[in-house]
Amino acid sequence: MPEANRSNAVHAGAWWLWALGLATAASRTTNPLLLGLLVGVAGYVVAARRTDAPWARSYGAFVKLGLAVLVIRLLFSVFLGSPIPGTHTLFTLPEVPLPDWAKGVRVGGRVTAEQLIFALYDGAKLATLLICVGAANALANPARLLKSLPGALYEVGVAVVVAMTFAPNMVADVVRLRTARRLRGRPTGGIKAIAQIGLPVLEGALERSVALAASMDARGYGRTAQVPPAVRRTTTVLTLGGLLGVCAGSYGLLAAAGASYGLPLLVAGLLAALAGLRLGGRRSVRTRYRPDRFGPRSWLVAGSGAAVAALLIRAGTYAPEALHPGVVPLTAPTLPLWPAASVLIGLLPAFVAPLPSKETP
């Protein structure tokens, strides 16, 4: 496998499409075995193809965030109860009496195995979504993603990319400072150590933000060309209407009852949004130096994520019980053969994407 360079590197948008495909697949199931397989696929590809850049080290932080979400979901279920009925009582907490206007809300009380299993499945789904997004953050270069954005979205994209870059850089600063303290024989845990590490991290993030704003201002970012008012209004209508159509179509595809109208609405929204973005690109006066190409490797990476999403959506029609194991009565989840084989298609980027360069991009 060749080493990645400017001509054969996978497009940053392809990594995001691949990760969003895995996230869409995760949203279609609560089977912990399939969710674990999705996490394993994302982790393997990240381990095989991430670089040494600062943003590539953020994957571990997203994994920890997912685990934290899972624990919080379980704690909410224990202390606030759950509408899931159950007969296997594990323990009973003291129940806090609430006024009549809070009828339907419960604090404490009986905790059953059924409600904990339901919370575990639900939290695992959300944690998997976060980990898939973390995989995209670890693999896609945010600067190259910004370079590929349409002109109409460039100003919004700058803000989003700066926000996306902030977390990975902060994680890198924390790791660097903890390593320095460890080498000096100082403690790296505890409230006092966290306070001593937090101040330099925030100071470094502020300095980078000021330097980035100054460099962008010096390069002419934010300058726009004059366009007729009618073009501006048409652009706004097409872009906002298209994005609303995309949101409604995506919701229809994710919801079991909206599969019939979801796809047409999503396609219509995409076409309107693309027309609006192309029309809005007239306001951008910048040029693009050596644009990134969406080559065959990028198509394969993006296509593998789309295939996983499409096959899991299709599996929901012929194996809904396997994708959503029951909790009342309690049943052990099983690994369905064809959905599991569909998830393994997501491993394709680990074999078709070029090896990461040894130099930081």
PDB file of C-alpha atoms in Angstrom, residues 103-358:
ATOM      1  CA  LYS A 103     -47.252  13.432  38.793  1.00  0.00           C
ATOM      2  CA  GLY A 104     -45.542  10.927  36.512  1.00  0.00           C
ATOM      3  CA  VAL A 105     -42.059  11.832  37.736  1.00  0.00           C
ATOM      4  CA  ARG A 106     -40.365   9.461  40.159  1.00  0.00           C
ATOM      5  CA  VAL A 107     -37.174   9.866  42.184  1.00  0.00           C
ATOM      6  CA  GLY A 108     -35.853   6.641  43.684  1.00  0.00           C
ATOM      7  CA  GLY A 109     -37.963   3.541  44.103  1.00  0.00           C
ATOM      8  CA  ARG A 110     -37.692   0.063  42.637  1.00  0.00           C
ATOM      9  CA  VAL A 111     -34.882  -0.668  40.171  1.00  0.00           C
ATOM     10  CA  THR A 112     -35.397  -3.612  37.860  1.00  0.00           C
ATOM     11  CA  ALA A 113     -33.072  -5.509  35.575  1.00  0.00           C
ATOM     12  CA  GLU A 114     -35.316  -4.731  32.594  1.00  0.00           C
ATOM     13  CA  GLN A 115     -35.011  -0.963  32.984  1.00  0.00           C
ATOM     14  CA  LEU A 116     -31.227  -1.161  33.434  1.00  0.00           C
ATOM     15  CA  ILE A 117     -30.829  -3.305  30.317  1.00  0.00           C
ATOM     16  CA  PHE A 118     -33.019  -0.892  28.340  1.00  0.00           C
ATOM     17  CA  ALA A 119     -30.916   2.068  29.572  1.00  0.00           C
ATOM     18  CA  LEU A 120     -27.740   0.163  28.707  1.00  0.00           C
ATOM     19  CA  TYR A 121     -28.895  -0.462  25.124  1.00  0.00           C
ATOM     20  CA  ASP A 122     -30.060   3.139  24.710  1.00  0.00           C
ATOM     21  CA  GLY A 123     -26.842   4.591  26.158  1.00  0.00           C
ATOM     22  CA  ALA A 124     -24.695   2.262  24.037  1.00  0.00           C
ATOM     23  CA  LYS A 125     -26.401   3.539  20.880  1.00  0.00           C
ATOM     24  CA  LEU A 126     -25.660   7.165  21.777  1.00  0.00           C
ATOM     25  CA  ALA A 127     -22.086   6.313  22.787  1.00  0.00           C
ATOM     26  CA  THR A 128     -21.527   4.585  19.433  1.00  0.00           C
ATOM     27  CA  LEU A 129     -22.775   7.669  17.579  1.00  0.00           C
ATOM     28  CA  LEU A 130     -20.260   9.823  19.464  1.00  0.00           C
ATOM     29  CA  ILE A 131     -17.419   7.387  18.793  1.00  0.00           C
ATOM     30  CA  CYS A 132     -18.204   7.378  15.052  1.00  0.00           C
ATOM     31  CA  VAL A 133     -18.044  11.185  15.026  1.00  0.00           C
ATOM     32  CA  GLY A 134     -14.751  10.923  16.926  1.00  0.00           C
ATOM     33  CA  ALA A 135     -13.410   8.638  14.200  1.00  0.00           C
ATOM     34  CA  ALA A 136     -14.135  11.300  11.585  1.00  0.00           C
ATOM     35  CA  ASN A 137     -12.369  13.903  13.751  1.00  0.00           C
ATOM     36  CA  ALA A 138      -9.323  11.655  14.046  1.00  0.00           C
ATOM     37  CA  LEU A 139      -9.050  10.836  10.337  1.00  0.00           C
ATOM     38  CA  ALA A 140     -10.147  13.981   8.482  1.00  0.00           C
ATOM     39  CA  ASN A 141      -7.824  16.968   8.312  1.00  0.00           C
ATOM     40  CA  PRO A 142     -10.047  19.932   9.344  1.00  0.00           C
ATOM     41  CA  ALA A 143      -7.979  22.415   7.341  1.00  0.00           C
ATOM     42  CA  ARG A 144      -8.389  20.389   4.130  1.00  0.00           C
ATOM     43  CA  LEU A 145     -12.095  19.960   4.868  1.00  0.00           C
ATOM     44  CA  LEU A 146     -12.412  23.733   5.151  1.00  0.00           C
ATOM     45  CA  LYS A 147     -10.569  24.112   1.847  1.00  0.00           C
ATOM     46  CA  SER A 148     -13.137  21.883   0.117  1.00  0.00           C
ATOM     47  CA  LEU A 149     -16.237  23.630   1.413  1.00  0.00           C
ATOM     48  CA  PRO A 150     -18.454  25.505  -1.084  1.00  0.00           C
ATOM     49  CA  GLY A 151     -17.996  29.255  -1.142  1.00  0.00           C
ATOM     50  CA  ALA A 152     -21.473  29.901   0.262  1.00  0.00           C
ATOM     51  CA  LEU A 153     -20.632  27.919   3.414  1.00  0.00           C
ATOM     52  CA  TYR A 154     -17.106  29.159   3.815  1.00  0.00           C
ATOM     53  CA  GLU A 155     -17.746  31.640   6.635  1.00  0.00           C
ATOM     54  CA  VAL A 156     -19.825  29.107   8.576  1.00  0.00           C
ATOM     55  CA  GLY A 157     -17.266  26.443   7.805  1.00  0.00           C
ATOM     56  CA  VAL A 158     -14.459  28.554   9.267  1.00  0.00           C
ATOM     57  CA  ALA A 159     -16.303  28.791  12.579  1.00  0.00           C
ATOM     58  CA  VAL A 160     -17.132  25.082  12.577  1.00  0.00           C
ATOM     59  CA  VAL A 161     -13.594  24.007  11.700  1.00  0.00           C
ATOM     60  CA  VAL A 162     -12.071  26.291  14.334  1.00  0.00           C
ATOM     61  CA  ALA A 163     -14.484  24.797  16.883  1.00  0.00           C
ATOM     62  CA  MET A 164     -13.642  21.269  15.727  1.00  0.00           C
ATOM     63  CA  THR A 165      -9.924  21.975  15.976  1.00  0.00           C
ATOM     64  CA  PHE A 166     -10.202  23.395  19.484  1.00  0.00           C
ATOM     65  CA  ALA A 167     -10.988  20.095  21.243  1.00  0.00           C
ATOM     66  CA  PRO A 168      -8.179  18.007  19.640  1.00  0.00           C
ATOM     67  CA  ASN A 169      -5.610  20.733  20.293  1.00  0.00           C
ATOM     68  CA  MET A 170      -6.754  21.032  23.900  1.00  0.00           C
ATOM     69  CA  VAL A 171      -6.427  17.262  24.339  1.00  0.00           C
ATOM     70  CA  ALA A 172      -2.897  17.411  22.886  1.00  0.00           C
ATOM     71  CA  ASP A 173      -1.988  20.219  25.302  1.00  0.00           C
ATOM     72  CA  VAL A 174      -3.310  18.262  28.271  1.00  0.00           C
ATOM     73  CA  VAL A 175      -1.273  15.182  27.259  1.00  0.00           C
ATOM     74  CA  ARG A 176       1.856  17.301  26.776  1.00  0.00           C
ATOM     75  CA  LEU A 177       1.507  19.037  30.142  1.00  0.00           C
ATOM     76  CA  ARG A 178       0.775  15.820  32.006  1.00  0.00           C
ATOM     77  CA  THR A 179       3.844  14.198  30.453  1.00  0.00           C
ATOM     78  CA  ALA A 180       5.986  17.148  31.497  1.00  0.00           C
ATOM     79  CA  ARG A 181       4.670  16.979  35.076  1.00  0.00           C
ATOM     80  CA  ARG A 182       5.241  13.238  35.209  1.00  0.00           C
ATOM     81  CA  LEU A 183       8.866  13.636  34.053  1.00  0.00           C
ATOM     82  CA  ARG A 184       9.414  16.215  36.784  1.00  0.00           C
ATOM     83  CA  GLY A 185       8.004  13.878  39.418  1.00  0.00           C
ATOM     84  CA  ARG A 186       4.887  15.928  40.033  1.00  0.00           C
ATOM     85  CA  PRO A 187       1.411  14.406  40.451  1.00  0.00           C
ATOM     86  CA  THR A 188      -0.805  14.322  37.340  1.00  0.00           C
ATOM     87  CA  GLY A 189      -4.096  13.521  39.100  1.00  0.00           C
ATOM     88  CA  GLY A 190      -6.232  15.211  41.704  1.00  0.00           C
ATOM     89  CA  ILE A 191      -8.010  18.539  41.842  1.00  0.00           C
ATOM     90  CA  LYS A 192      -4.832  20.557  42.467  1.00  0.00           C
ATOM     91  CA  ALA A 193      -3.035  19.039  39.467  1.00  0.00           C
ATOM     92  CA  ILE A 194      -6.063  19.577  37.229  1.00  0.00           C
ATOM     93  CA  ALA A 195      -6.218  23.241  38.247  1.00  0.00           C
ATOM     94  CA  GLN A 196      -2.503  23.699  37.522  1.00  0.00           C
ATOM     95  CA  ILE A 197      -2.849  22.036  34.110  1.00  0.00           C
ATOM     96  CA  GLY A 198      -6.096  23.792  33.161  1.00  0.00           C
ATOM     97  CA  LEU A 199      -4.723  27.344  33.248  1.00  0.00           C
ATOM     98  CA  PRO A 200      -1.853  26.778  30.746  1.00  0.00           C
ATOM     99  CA  VAL A 201      -4.218  24.809  28.490  1.00  0.00           C
ATOM    100  CA  LEU A 202      -6.762  27.646  28.362  1.00  0.00           C
ATOM    101  CA  GLU A 203      -3.993  30.191  27.868  1.00  0.00           C
ATOM    102  CA  GLY A 204      -2.580  28.208  24.950  1.00  0.00           C
ATOM    103  CA  ALA A 205      -6.031  27.828  23.362  1.00  0.00           C
ATOM    104  CA  LEU A 206      -6.632  31.580  23.620  1.00  0.00           C
ATOM    105  CA  GLU A 207      -3.250  32.395  22.073  1.00  0.00           C
ATOM    106  CA  ARG A 208      -3.896  30.011  19.174  1.00  0.00           C
ATOM    107  CA  SER A 209      -7.328  31.535  18.553  1.00  0.00           C
ATOM    108  CA  VAL A 210      -5.892  35.061  18.438  1.00  0.00           C
ATOM    109  CA  ALA A 211      -3.078  33.939  16.123  1.00  0.00           C
ATOM    110  CA  LEU A 212      -5.523  32.122  13.835  1.00  0.00           C
ATOM    111  CA  ALA A 213      -7.827  35.152  13.629  1.00  0.00           C
ATOM    112  CA  ALA A 214      -4.876  37.421  12.807  1.00  0.00           C
ATOM    113  CA  SER A 215      -3.566  35.103  10.084  1.00  0.00           C
ATOM    114  CA  MET A 216      -7.026  34.720   8.514  1.00  0.00           C
ATOM    115  CA  ASP A 217      -7.552  38.493   8.520  1.00  0.00           C
ATOM    116  CA  ALA A 218      -4.141  38.977   6.869  1.00  0.00           C
ATOM    117  CA  ARG A 219      -5.088  36.503   4.098  1.00  0.00           C
ATOM    118  CA  GLY A 220      -8.357  38.269   3.283  1.00  0.00           C
ATOM    119  CA  TYR A 221     -10.856  35.816   4.724  1.00  0.00           C
ATOM    120  CA  GLY A 222     -14.387  37.184   5.013  1.00  0.00           C
ATOM    121  CA  ARG A 223     -14.234  39.416   1.923  1.00  0.00           C
ATOM    122  CA  THR A 224     -17.336  39.083  -0.262  1.00  0.00           C
ATOM    123  CA  ALA A 225     -18.427  40.309  -3.676  1.00  0.00           C
ATOM    124  CA  GLN A 226     -21.545  42.375  -4.387  1.00  0.00           C
ATOM    125  CA  VAL A 227     -24.454  40.396  -5.867  1.00  0.00           C
ATOM    126  CA  PRO A 228     -27.987  41.536  -6.834  1.00  0.00           C
ATOM    127  CA  PRO A 229     -30.643  41.385  -4.055  1.00  0.00           C
ATOM    128  CA  ALA A 230     -32.727  38.899  -6.047  1.00  0.00           C
ATOM    129  CA  VAL A 231     -29.815  36.480  -6.152  1.00  0.00           C
ATOM    130  CA  ARG A 232     -29.314  36.796  -2.393  1.00  0.00           C
ATOM    131  CA  ARG A 233     -33.000  36.117  -1.686  1.00  0.00           C
ATOM    132  CA  THR A 234     -33.086  33.142  -4.054  1.00  0.00           C
ATOM    133  CA  THR A 235     -29.946  31.753  -2.449  1.00  0.00           C
ATOM    134  CA  THR A 236     -31.450  32.063   1.027  1.00  0.00           C
ATOM    135  CA  VAL A 237     -34.710  30.377   0.026  1.00  0.00           C
ATOM    136  CA  LEU A 238     -32.976  27.503  -1.766  1.00  0.00           C
ATOM    137  CA  THR A 239     -30.390  26.915   0.959  1.00  0.00           C
ATOM    138  CA  LEU A 240     -32.717  27.102   3.959  1.00  0.00           C
ATOM    139  CA  GLY A 241     -35.504  25.192   2.201  1.00  0.00           C
ATOM    140  CA  GLY A 242     -33.056  22.544   1.073  1.00  0.00           C
ATOM    141  CA  LEU A 243     -31.550  22.121   4.529  1.00  0.00           C
ATOM    142  CA  LEU A 244     -35.016  21.807   6.057  1.00  0.00           C
ATOM    143  CA  GLY A 245     -35.830  19.161   3.451  1.00  0.00           C
ATOM    144  CA  VAL A 246     -32.609  17.299   4.275  1.00  0.00           C
ATOM    145  CA  CYS A 247     -33.418  17.384   8.002  1.00  0.00           C
ATOM    146  CA  ALA A 248     -37.000  16.200   7.457  1.00  0.00           C
ATOM    147  CA  GLY A 249     -35.893  13.494   5.004  1.00  0.00           C
ATOM    148  CA  SER A 250     -33.161  12.272   7.360  1.00  0.00           C
ATOM    149  CA  TYR A 251     -35.675  12.108  10.199  1.00  0.00           C
ATOM    150  CA  GLY A 252     -38.013  10.150   7.959  1.00  0.00           C
ATOM    151  CA  LEU A 253     -35.275   7.649   7.113  1.00  0.00           C
ATOM    152  CA  LEU A 254     -34.236   7.228  10.746  1.00  0.00           C
ATOM    153  CA  ALA A 255     -37.831   6.800  11.947  1.00  0.00           C
ATOM    154  CA  ALA A 256     -39.424   3.476  11.210  1.00  0.00           C
ATOM    155  CA  ALA A 257     -42.739   5.026  10.114  1.00  0.00           C
ATOM    156  CA  GLY A 258     -41.251   7.565   7.705  1.00  0.00           C
ATOM    157  CA  ALA A 259     -39.300   5.340   5.355  1.00  0.00           C
ATOM    158  CA  SER A 260     -41.770   5.976   2.469  1.00  0.00           C
ATOM    159  CA  TYR A 261     -41.453   9.760   2.274  1.00  0.00           C
ATOM    160  CA  GLY A 262     -37.959  10.129   3.776  1.00  0.00           C
ATOM    161  CA  LEU A 263     -35.905   9.332   0.659  1.00  0.00           C
ATOM    162  CA  PRO A 264     -37.808  11.602  -1.833  1.00  0.00           C
ATOM    163  CA  LEU A 265     -37.745  14.458   0.667  1.00  0.00           C
ATOM    164  CA  LEU A 266     -34.036  13.944   1.307  1.00  0.00           C
ATOM    165  CA  VAL A 267     -33.211  13.933  -2.425  1.00  0.00           C
ATOM    166  CA  ALA A 268     -35.322  17.053  -3.090  1.00  0.00           C
ATOM    167  CA  GLY A 269     -33.716  18.834  -0.146  1.00  0.00           C
ATOM    168  CA  LEU A 270     -30.228  17.909  -1.322  1.00  0.00           C
ATOM    169  CA  LEU A 271     -30.890  19.217  -4.837  1.00  0.00           C
ATOM    170  CA  ALA A 272     -32.305  22.509  -3.517  1.00  0.00           C
ATOM    171  CA  ALA A 273     -29.451  22.931  -1.053  1.00  0.00           C
ATOM    172  CA  LEU A 274     -26.822  22.222  -3.734  1.00  0.00           C
ATOM    173  CA  ALA A 275     -28.456  24.767  -6.062  1.00  0.00           C
ATOM    174  CA  GLY A 276     -28.484  27.335  -3.263  1.00  0.00           C
ATOM    175  CA  LEU A 277     -24.864  26.663  -2.375  1.00  0.00           C
ATOM    176  CA  ARG A 278     -23.764  26.960  -6.004  1.00  0.00           C
ATOM    177  CA  LEU A 279     -25.663  30.241  -6.394  1.00  0.00           C
ATOM    178  CA  GLY A 280     -24.312  31.531  -3.083  1.00  0.00           C
ATOM    179  CA  GLY A 281     -20.779  30.824  -4.194  1.00  0.00           C
ATOM    180  CA  ARG A 282     -20.905  34.027  -6.273  1.00  0.00           C
ATOM    181  CA  ARG A 283     -20.312  36.012  -3.074  1.00  0.00           C
ATOM    182  CA  SER A 284     -16.957  34.357  -2.556  1.00  0.00           C
ATOM    183  CA  VAL A 285     -14.034  36.104  -4.246  1.00  0.00           C
ATOM    184  CA  ARG A 286     -11.345  33.717  -3.116  1.00  0.00           C
ATOM    185  CA  THR A 287      -9.445  31.293  -5.324  1.00  0.00           C
ATOM    186  CA  ARG A 288      -8.591  27.700  -4.508  1.00  0.00           C
ATOM    187  CA  TYR A 289      -4.987  26.558  -4.757  1.00  0.00           C
ATOM    188  CA  ARG A 290      -4.566  22.941  -5.866  1.00  0.00           C
ATOM    189  CA  PRO A 291      -8.051  21.686  -4.864  1.00  0.00           C
ATOM    190  CA  ASP A 292      -8.341  18.219  -3.346  1.00  0.00           C
ATOM    191  CA  ARG A 293      -9.701  15.616  -5.718  1.00  0.00           C
ATOM    192  CA  PHE A 294     -12.365  13.058  -4.828  1.00  0.00           C
ATOM    193  CA  GLY A 295     -10.522  10.138  -6.376  1.00  0.00           C
ATOM    194  CA  PRO A 296     -11.338   6.406  -6.560  1.00  0.00           C
ATOM    195  CA  ARG A 297     -10.004   5.741  -3.056  1.00  0.00           C
ATOM    196  CA  SER A 298     -12.224   8.486  -1.649  1.00  0.00           C
ATOM    197  CA  TRP A 299     -15.252   7.050  -3.457  1.00  0.00           C
ATOM    198  CA  LEU A 300     -14.523   3.615  -1.990  1.00  0.00           C
ATOM    199  CA  VAL A 301     -14.167   5.046   1.535  1.00  0.00           C
ATOM    200  CA  ALA A 302     -17.368   7.076   1.301  1.00  0.00           C
ATOM    201  CA  GLY A 303     -19.186   4.214  -0.433  1.00  0.00           C
ATOM    202  CA  SER A 304     -18.312   1.733   2.302  1.00  0.00           C
ATOM    203  CA  GLY A 305     -19.930   3.952   4.945  1.00  0.00           C
ATOM    204  CA  ALA A 306     -22.999   4.497   2.758  1.00  0.00           C
ATOM    205  CA  ALA A 307     -23.262   0.745   2.126  1.00  0.00           C
ATOM    206  CA  VAL A 308     -23.175  -0.033   5.852  1.00  0.00           C
ATOM    207  CA  ALA A 309     -25.932   2.511   6.498  1.00  0.00           C
ATOM    208  CA  ALA A 310     -28.101   1.306   3.603  1.00  0.00           C
ATOM    209  CA  LEU A 311     -27.734  -2.390   4.505  1.00  0.00           C
ATOM    210  CA  LEU A 312     -28.573  -1.781   8.197  1.00  0.00           C
ATOM    211  CA  ILE A 313     -31.646   0.241   7.161  1.00  0.00           C
ATOM    212  CA  ARG A 314     -32.622  -2.650   4.878  1.00  0.00           C
ATOM    213  CA  ALA A 315     -32.013  -5.141   7.705  1.00  0.00           C
ATOM    214  CA  GLY A 316     -34.591  -3.297   9.802  1.00  0.00           C
ATOM    215  CA  THR A 317     -37.286  -4.557   7.425  1.00  0.00           C
ATOM    216  CA  TYR A 318     -36.416  -8.285   7.478  1.00  0.00           C
ATOM    217  CA  ALA A 319     -34.818  -8.719  10.933  1.00  0.00           C
ATOM    218  CA  PRO A 320     -36.247  -6.083  13.285  1.00  0.00           C
ATOM    219  CA  GLU A 321     -36.126  -8.434  16.299  1.00  0.00           C
ATOM    220  CA  ALA A 322     -32.405  -9.044  15.790  1.00  0.00           C
ATOM    221  CA  LEU A 323     -31.646  -5.321  15.587  1.00  0.00           C
ATOM    222  CA  HIS A 324     -33.712  -4.519  18.665  1.00  0.00           C
ATOM    223  CA  PRO A 325     -33.449  -7.356  21.224  1.00  0.00           C
ATOM    224  CA  GLY A 326     -36.308  -7.395  23.678  1.00  0.00           C
ATOM    225  CA  VAL A 327     -36.018  -6.452  27.325  1.00  0.00           C
ATOM    226  CA  VAL A 328     -39.539  -7.530  28.435  1.00  0.00           C
ATOM    227  CA  PRO A 329     -39.173 -10.448  28.867  1.00  0.00           C
ATOM    228  CA  LEU A 330     -35.407 -10.451  29.166  1.00  0.00           C
ATOM    229  CA  THR A 331     -33.702 -12.195  26.267  1.00  0.00           C
ATOM    230  CA  ALA A 332     -30.013 -12.534  25.489  1.00  0.00           C
ATOM    231  CA  PRO A 333     -29.016 -10.603  22.327  1.00  0.00           C
ATOM    232  CA  THR A 334     -27.774 -12.622  19.380  1.00  0.00           C
ATOM    233  CA  LEU A 335     -25.462 -11.564  16.580  1.00  0.00           C
ATOM    234  CA  PRO A 336     -27.446 -11.614  13.309  1.00  0.00           C
ATOM    235  CA  LEU A 337     -25.315 -12.940  10.437  1.00  0.00           C
ATOM    236  CA  TRP A 338     -26.134 -10.633   7.530  1.00  0.00           C
ATOM    237  CA  PRO A 339     -26.286  -7.331   9.482  1.00  0.00           C
ATOM    238  CA  ALA A 340     -22.938  -8.238  11.083  1.00  0.00           C
ATOM    239  CA  ALA A 341     -21.450  -8.992   7.667  1.00  0.00           C
ATOM    240  CA  SER A 342     -22.822  -5.644   6.442  1.00  0.00           C
ATOM    241  CA  VAL A 343     -21.063  -3.799   9.260  1.00  0.00           C
ATOM    242  CA  LEU A 344     -17.733  -5.403   8.292  1.00  0.00           C
ATOM    243  CA  ILE A 345     -17.907  -3.557   4.948  1.00  0.00           C
ATOM    244  CA  GLY A 346     -16.926  -0.507   6.984  1.00  0.00           C
ATOM    245  CA  LEU A 347     -13.424  -2.007   7.311  1.00  0.00           C
ATOM    246  CA  LEU A 348     -12.751  -1.295   3.625  1.00  0.00           C
ATOM    247  CA  PRO A 349     -10.940   2.052   4.283  1.00  0.00           C
ATOM    248  CA  ALA A 350      -8.311   0.202   6.321  1.00  0.00           C
ATOM    249  CA  PHE A 351      -7.291  -1.624   3.116  1.00  0.00           C
ATOM    250  CA  VAL A 352      -7.867   0.906   0.325  1.00  0.00           C
ATOM    251  CA  ALA A 353      -6.752   4.152   1.979  1.00  0.00           C
ATOM    252  CA  PRO A 354      -3.026   4.885   1.622  1.00  0.00           C
ATOM    253  CA  LEU A 355      -0.771   4.533   4.631  1.00  0.00           C
ATOM    254  CA  PRO A 356      -0.496   7.706   6.719  1.00  0.00           C
ATOM    255  CA  SER A 357       2.507   9.847   6.044  1.00  0.00           C
ATOM    256  CA  LYS A 358       5.233   9.819   8.686  1.00  0.00           C
TER     257      LYS A 358
END
